[in-house]
Amino acid sequence: MEPLATPPPPPQEEKSTNWPIAVNLGLLVLNFLFTRSISSLLIAVLVLAVVNGIAAVMLSSFNKMRWVTAFILSALLVLLIGLGICGLILSNLHVNH
C-alpha cells in the first residue's frame, strides 16, 4: 500500500502594497483643496516624488522588491497626475491671450 501524499500547503496571501499610492494621491488632493495654488501644488508634487524615490532606494537595500515597485509606481503616478493638474490649471488661466 502506498502512503498518502500530503497536500501542498496553501499559498500565503501577500499583503497589498497599494497603500503608498493611495496615501500620496490623498496628500496631493488635500494639498490642492487647502491651498488652491499652483506653486504649492508643484512643490508638493516634487517633494512627494522625491520622498517616494528615497523610500524606494532605501527599501531596495533590504531586498523588498514589492515595496520598491509600489513606491516607484507611486512616484510616477504623483508626477503624472500632479503635473497634469498643473497643466490643466495653467491652460484654464489663458496666459497666452
Coordinates of C-alpha atoms in Angstrom, one line a residue:
M1 CA 0.0 0.0 0.0
E2 CA 1.3 3.5 -0.9
P3 CA 1.5 6.2 1.7
L4 CA -0.9 9.0 1.2
A5 CA 0.6 12.1 -0.3
T6 CA 0.3 15.1 1.9
P7 CA -1.3 18.1 0.1
P8 CA 0.9 21.1 -0.5
P9 CA 0.5 23.9 2.0
P10 CA -1.9 26.7 0.9
P11 CA -0.3 29.7 -0.7
Q12 CA 0.3 32.6 1.6
E13 CA -1.6 35.7 0.9
E14 CA 0.6 38.6 0.0
K15 CA -0.3 41.8 1.7
S16 CA -1.4 44.6 -0.5
T17 CA 1.1 47.2 -1.5
N18 CA -1.4 49.7 -2.8
W19 CA -1.4 52.0 0.3
P20 CA 1.6 54.2 -0.8
I21 CA -0.3 55.1 -3.9
A22 CA -3.5 55.9 -2.1
V23 CA -1.7 57.9 0.6
N24 CA 0.3 60.0 -1.9
L25 CA -2.7 60.8 -4.0
G26 CA -4.7 61.7 -0.9
L27 CA -2.0 64.1 0.2
L28 CA -1.9 65.6 -3.2
V29 CA -5.6 66.2 -3.3
L30 CA -5.6 67.6 0.2
N31 CA -2.8 70.0 -0.6
F32 CA -4.7 71.2 -3.7
L33 CA -8.0 71.6 -1.8
F34 CA -6.5 73.6 1.0
T35 CA -4.1 75.9 -0.9
R36 CA -5.6 76.1 -4.4
S37 CA -2.2 77.5 -5.5
I38 CA -0.2 76.1 -8.5
S39 CA 3.1 76.9 -6.9
S40 CA 2.4 75.0 -3.7
L41 CA 0.9 72.1 -5.7
L42 CA 4.0 71.9 -7.9
I43 CA 6.3 71.9 -4.8
A44 CA 4.1 69.2 -3.2
V45 CA 4.3 67.1 -6.3
L46 CA 8.1 67.3 -6.5
V47 CA 8.5 66.7 -2.7
L48 CA 6.2 63.6 -2.8
A49 CA 8.1 62.2 -5.8
V50 CA 11.5 62.7 -4.1
V51 CA 10.3 61.1 -0.9
N52 CA 8.9 58.1 -2.8
G53 CA 12.2 57.8 -4.7
I54 CA 14.2 57.9 -1.4
A55 CA 11.8 55.3 0.1
A56 CA 12.3 53.0 -3.0
V57 CA 16.1 53.3 -2.8
M58 CA 16.1 52.5 1.0
L59 CA 13.8 49.5 0.6
S60 CA 15.9 48.2 -2.3
S61 CA 18.8 47.8 0.0
F62 CA 16.6 45.5 2.1
N63 CA 15.5 43.4 -0.9
K64 CA 11.9 44.4 -0.5
M65 CA 11.2 44.4 -4.2
R66 CA 7.4 44.5 -3.9
W67 CA 7.6 47.7 -1.9
V68 CA 10.2 49.2 -4.2
T69 CA 7.8 48.7 -7.1
A70 CA 5.0 50.2 -5.1
F71 CA 6.9 53.3 -4.2
I72 CA 8.3 53.8 -7.7
L73 CA 4.8 53.5 -9.2
S74 CA 3.6 55.9 -6.5
A75 CA 6.2 58.4 -7.5
L76 CA 5.4 58.1 -11.2
L77 CA 1.7 58.5 -10.6
V78 CA 2.2 61.5 -8.4
L79 CA 4.3 63.1 -11.1
L80 CA 1.9 62.2 -13.9
I81 CA -1.3 63.3 -12.1
G82 CA 0.3 66.3 -10.3
L83 CA 1.9 67.7 -13.4
G84 CA -1.3 67.0 -15.3
I85 CA -3.3 69.1 -12.8
C86 CA -0.7 71.9 -13.0
G87 CA -1.1 71.8 -16.8
L88 CA -4.8 71.9 -16.6
I89 CA -4.7 74.9 -14.2
L90 CA -2.3 76.7 -16.5
S91 CA -4.5 76.0 -19.5
N92 CA -7.5 77.5 -17.7
L93 CA -5.6 80.7 -16.9
H94 CA -5.5 81.7 -20.6
V95 CA -1.9 83.0 -20.1
N96 CA -1.4 83.2 -23.9
H97 CA -4.0 85.8 -24.6

